[in-house]
CSV table of C-alpha atoms in Angstrom, one decimal:
chain,number,residue,atom,x,y,z
A,97,ALA,CA,-23.1,2.8,8.8
A,98,ALA,CA,-23.4,-1.0,9.1
A,99,LEU,CA,-22.0,-2.8,12.1
A,100,PHE,CA,-18.5,-4.2,11.6
A,101,SER,CA,-18.7,-7.9,10.9
A,102,GLY,CA,-15.0,-8.7,10.8
A,103,THR,CA,-12.8,-9.9,13.6
A,104,ALA,CA,-10.7,-7.3,15.3
A,105,ILE,CA,-7.0,-8.1,15.5
A,106,PRO,CA,-5.3,-7.5,18.8
A,107,CYS,CA,-3.3,-4.3,18.4
A,108,ASN,CA,0.1,-5.7,19.4
A,109,ALA,CA,0.9,-9.2,20.5
A,110,ALA,CA,3.6,-7.9,22.8
A,111,ALA,CA,1.2,-5.7,24.7
A,112,LYS,CA,-0.1,-8.3,27.1
A,113,ALA,CA,-1.0,-8.0,30.7
A,114,VAL,CA,1.5,-9.3,33.2
A,115,GLY,CA,-0.6,-12.1,34.6
A,116,THR,CA,-0.8,-12.5,38.4
A,117,GLY,CA,1.9,-9.9,39.3
A,118,LYS,CA,1.3,-6.3,40.3
A,119,TYR,CA,1.0,-4.1,37.3
A,120,ILE,CA,-0.1,-0.5,36.5
A,121,ALA,CA,-1.8,0.3,33.2
A,122,LEU,CA,-1.1,3.8,32.3
A,123,THR,CA,-3.6,5.0,29.7
A,124,PHE,CA,-3.5,8.2,27.7
A,125,ASP,CA,-6.5,9.7,26.0
A,126,ASP,CA,-7.1,12.3,23.3
A,127,GLY,CA,-3.7,12.2,21.6
A,128,PRO,CA,-1.5,12.0,19.8
A,129,SER,CA,-0.1,15.5,20.4
A,130,VAL,CA,3.0,17.6,20.5
A,131,TYR,CA,3.9,15.9,23.8
A,132,THR,CA,3.4,12.3,22.7
A,133,GLU,CA,7.0,11.7,21.4
A,134,GLN,CA,8.4,13.0,24.6
A,135,LEU,CA,6.2,10.6,26.5
A,136,LEU,CA,7.3,7.7,24.4
A,137,ASP,CA,10.9,8.5,25.1
A,138,ILE,CA,10.2,8.5,28.9
A,139,LEU,CA,8.4,5.2,28.7
A,140,ASP,CA,11.3,3.7,26.7
A,141,LYS,CA,13.8,4.9,29.3
A,142,TYR,CA,12.0,2.7,32.0
A,143,ASN,CA,11.0,-0.1,29.7
A,144,ALA,CA,7.4,0.7,30.5
A,145,LYS,CA,4.4,0.0,28.2
A,146,ALA,CA,1.2,2.0,28.1
A,147,THR,CA,-2.1,2.2,26.2
A,148,PHE,CA,-3.0,5.1,23.9
A,149,PHE,CA,-6.7,5.7,23.2
A,150,VAL,CA,-6.3,7.8,20.2
A,151,THR,CA,-8.2,10.4,18.2
A,152,GLY,CA,-8.1,11.5,14.5
A,153,ASN,CA,-5.6,14.3,15.0
A,154,SER,CA,-4.1,14.5,11.5
A,155,GLU,CA,-1.2,16.7,12.5
A,156,TYR,CA,0.4,14.1,14.8
A,157,ARG,CA,-1.3,10.8,13.7
A,158,SER,CA,2.0,9.3,12.6
A,159,LEU,CA,2.8,9.0,16.3
A,160,ILE,CA,0.1,6.3,16.5
A,161,GLY,CA,2.3,4.1,14.4
A,162,GLU,CA,5.4,5.2,16.4
A,163,ALA,CA,3.7,4.2,19.7
A,164,TYR,CA,2.7,0.9,18.2
A,165,ARG,CA,6.2,0.1,16.9
A,166,ARG,CA,7.6,0.8,20.4
A,167,GLY,CA,5.4,-1.9,21.8
A,168,HIS,CA,2.5,0.1,23.2
A,169,ALA,CA,-1.2,-0.8,22.8
A,170,ILE,CA,-3.5,1.4,20.6
A,171,GLY,CA,-7.2,1.7,21.2
A,172,VAL,CA,-10.0,3.6,19.6
A,173,HIS,CA,-11.2,6.6,21.5
A,174,THR,CA,-13.0,8.7,18.9
A,175,TYR,CA,-12.3,10.3,15.5
A,176,CYS,CA,-13.9,13.7,16.2
A,177,HIS,CA,-14.5,13.8,20.0
A,178,GLU,CA,-17.8,15.6,19.6
A,179,TYR,CA,-20.2,14.1,22.1
A,180,ASN,CA,-23.4,15.4,20.5
A,181,LYS,CA,-22.3,13.9,17.2
A,182,ILE,CA,-20.9,10.6,18.4
A,183,TYR,CA,-23.9,9.8,20.6
A,184,ALA,CA,-26.6,11.1,18.4
A,185,SER,CA,-27.4,7.5,17.1
A,186,GLU,CA,-25.8,4.1,16.8
A,187,ASP,CA,-25.1,4.8,13.1
A,188,ALA,CA,-23.3,8.1,14.1
A,189,PHE,CA,-21.3,6.3,16.7
A,190,TYR,CA,-20.1,3.6,14.4
A,191,GLU,CA,-19.3,6.0,11.6
A,192,ASP,CA,-16.9,7.8,14.0
A,193,PHE,CA,-15.6,4.5,15.5
A,194,PHE,CA,-14.7,2.9,12.2
A,195,ALA,CA,-13.3,6.1,10.8
A,196,MET,CA,-10.8,6.0,13.7
A,197,GLN,CA,-10.2,2.3,13.1
A,198,GLU,CA,-9.1,3.1,9.5
A,199,VAL,CA,-6.6,5.7,10.8
A,200,ILE,CA,-5.2,3.1,13.2
A,201,LYS,CA,-5.0,0.5,10.4
A,202,GLU,CA,-3.3,3.0,8.2
A,203,GLN,CA,-0.7,3.7,10.9
A,204,THR,CA,-0.2,0.2,12.4
A,205,GLY,CA,-1.3,-2.2,9.8
A,206,GLU,CA,-3.9,-3.7,12.1
A,207,TYR,CA,-7.3,-2.8,13.5
A,208,THR,CA,-7.5,-2.8,17.3
A,209,ASN,CA,-10.0,-4.6,19.6
A,210,LEU,CA,-9.5,-2.0,22.4
A,211,TYR,CA,-11.9,0.9,23.0
A,212,ARG,CA,-12.7,3.7,25.4
A,213,PHE,CA,-15.9,5.6,25.3
A,214,PRO,CA,-15.5,9.4,25.1
A,215,GLY,CA,-16.4,10.5,28.6
A,216,GLY,CA,-16.2,6.9,29.8
A,217,SER,CA,-19.0,4.5,29.9
A,218,SER,CA,-20.5,6.3,32.9
A,219,ASN,CA,-20.8,9.6,31.2
A,220,THR,CA,-24.0,11.6,31.5
A,221,ILE,CA,-23.3,13.7,28.4
A,222,SER,CA,-24.9,11.1,26.2
A,223,ASN,CA,-28.2,11.0,28.3
A,224,PHE,CA,-29.9,13.0,25.6
A,225,ASN,CA,-30.1,9.6,23.8
A,226,LYS,CA,-31.4,7.4,26.5
A,227,GLY,CA,-29.8,4.0,26.8
A,228,ILE,CA,-27.3,4.4,24.0
A,229,ILE,CA,-24.2,3.5,26.1
A,230,SER,CA,-25.9,0.3,27.4
A,231,ARG,CA,-26.7,-0.7,23.8
A,232,LEU,CA,-23.3,0.2,22.5
A,233,ALA,CA,-21.4,-1.6,25.3
A,234,GLN,CA,-23.3,-4.8,24.6
A,235,GLN,CA,-22.9,-4.5,20.8
A,236,LEU,CA,-19.2,-3.8,21.1
A,237,THR,CA,-18.7,-6.8,23.4
A,238,ASP,CA,-20.7,-9.0,21.1
A,239,MET,CA,-18.5,-8.0,18.2
A,240,GLY,CA,-15.3,-8.9,20.1
A,241,TYR,CA,-14.2,-5.5,21.4
A,242,TYR,CA,-13.0,-4.8,24.9
A,243,TYR,CA,-13.8,-1.4,26.4
A,244,PHE,CA,-11.9,0.0,29.3
A,245,ASP,CA,-12.7,2.8,31.7
A,246,TRP,CA,-10.4,3.6,34.6
A,247,ASN,CA,-10.1,3.3,38.4
A,248,VAL,CA,-7.4,5.9,39.0
A,249,ILE,CA,-7.9,9.5,38.0
A,250,SER,CA,-4.9,11.8,37.6
A,251,GLY,CA,-7.0,14.9,37.7
A,252,ASP,CA,-5.5,16.3,34.5
A,253,ALA,CA,-8.9,16.6,32.8
A,254,GLY,CA,-9.8,19.8,34.8
A,255,ASP,CA,-9.1,19.2,38.4
A,256,THR,CA,-5.5,20.5,38.3
A,257,THR,CA,-2.8,21.8,36.0
A,258,LYS,CA,0.0,21.0,38.4
A,259,THR,CA,2.5,18.2,37.7
A,260,SER,CA,3.0,17.5,41.4
A,261,VAL,CA,-0.7,17.0,41.9
A,262,VAL,CA,-1.0,14.7,39.0
A,263,LYS,CA,1.9,12.6,40.3
A,264,GLN,CA,0.4,12.4,43.8
A,265,ASN,CA,-3.1,11.6,42.5
A,266,VAL,CA,-1.8,8.7,40.5
A,267,ILE,CA,0.4,7.4,43.3
A,268,ASP,CA,-2.3,7.6,45.9
A,269,GLY,CA,-4.8,6.0,43.5
A,270,CYS,CA,-2.6,3.1,42.4
A,271,SER,CA,-1.8,2.3,46.1
A,272,GLY,CA,-5.4,1.2,46.5
A,273,PHE,CA,-5.6,-1.3,43.6
A,274,LYS,CA,-3.8,-4.5,42.6
A,275,TYR,CA,-4.7,-3.7,39.0
A,276,PRO,CA,-4.8,0.1,38.6
A,277,VAL,CA,-5.9,1.5,35.3
A,278,VAL,CA,-4.8,5.2,35.2
A,279,LEU,CA,-6.5,7.9,33.2
A,280,GLN,CA,-4.1,10.6,31.8
A,281,HIS,CA,-4.1,12.7,28.7
A,282,ASP,CA,-1.0,13.0,26.5
A,283,ILE,CA,-2.4,16.3,25.2
A,284,LYS,CA,-1.5,17.9,28.6
A,285,GLY,CA,2.2,18.7,28.9
A,286,PHE,CA,2.0,19.1,32.7
A,287,SER,CA,0.6,15.6,33.0
A,288,VAL,CA,3.2,14.0,30.7
A,289,ALA,CA,5.8,15.7,32.9
A,290,ALA,CA,4.6,13.6,35.9
A,291,VAL,CA,5.1,10.3,34.2
A,292,GLU,CA,8.8,9.8,35.0
A,293,ASP,CA,8.3,10.2,38.7
A,294,ILE,CA,5.3,7.9,38.5
A,295,LEU,CA,7.4,5.2,36.8
A,296,ILE,CA,10.2,5.5,39.4
A,297,TRP,CA,7.7,5.2,42.2
A,298,GLY,CA,6.0,2.2,40.6
A,299,HIS,CA,9.2,0.3,40.0
A,300,ASP,CA,10.4,1.0,43.5
A,301,ASN,CA,7.1,-0.5,44.8
A,302,GLY,CA,7.2,-3.7,42.7
A,303,TYR,CA,4.8,-2.7,39.9
A,304,VAL,CA,5.3,-3.5,36.2
A,305,PHE,CA,3.9,-1.0,33.7
A,306,SER,CA,2.0,-3.0,31.2
A,307,ALA,CA,-0.3,-2.2,28.2
A,308,LEU,CA,-3.9,-3.3,28.2
A,309,SER,CA,-5.1,-6.3,26.2
A,310,GLU,CA,-8.1,-8.5,25.9
A,311,THR,CA,-6.7,-10.5,28.9
A,312,SER,CA,-6.4,-7.5,31.2
A,313,PRO,CA,-8.7,-7.2,34.2
A,314,SER,CA,-11.6,-5.0,33.2
A,315,ALA,CA,-12.1,-1.5,34.6
A,316,HIS,CA,-15.8,-0.8,34.0
A,317,HIS,CA,-17.8,2.0,35.4
A,318,THR,CA,-21.5,1.7,36.2
A,319,ILE,CA,-23.3,2.8,33.0
A,320,SER,CA,-25.7,5.8,33.7
């Protein structure tokens, strides 16, 4: 697959960072799923915007468009989420990447310039192909894409299955950053169930919940 030579269009002009104020960027990976519509309703209730790094789940992919229409940012995560396939080569990576871009274009009418590496840029799962993340990170940046990791971990990816723990992990994590970027997964019902309390806490403490954009402060890990 050839490298994309076009210009990526920002996914939603309304999904801009708040500037110099305190904000929290809630980000949700691996969806959409059966829980995504419930999550969108919770976010609407508190006028909160989030970022969805999406996959090629055909059963719920219409919710990519729904999230976009409600003012949230959409980013590429991966079409297949198979690490050995995605990181086998640069060609394999871009085949997956642009397959997901086409799904996003189909659902939103636009390509996105936001991306999150499967496993994050610091993942070690890709080490069977030495240096591939460094090469891809530079290539994506050169092509006008913005990749985001996270600096607050909810723990919903294997550390806990308890809503109360997810809530406390996010609150404790956000308290330590002016620009927290939170990792959650909208394929996990127990994690989605924590969002309303997180929103209430954030609003009570002067945060605005904003979607990521190309103007957002970066949250980059150290590439392995």
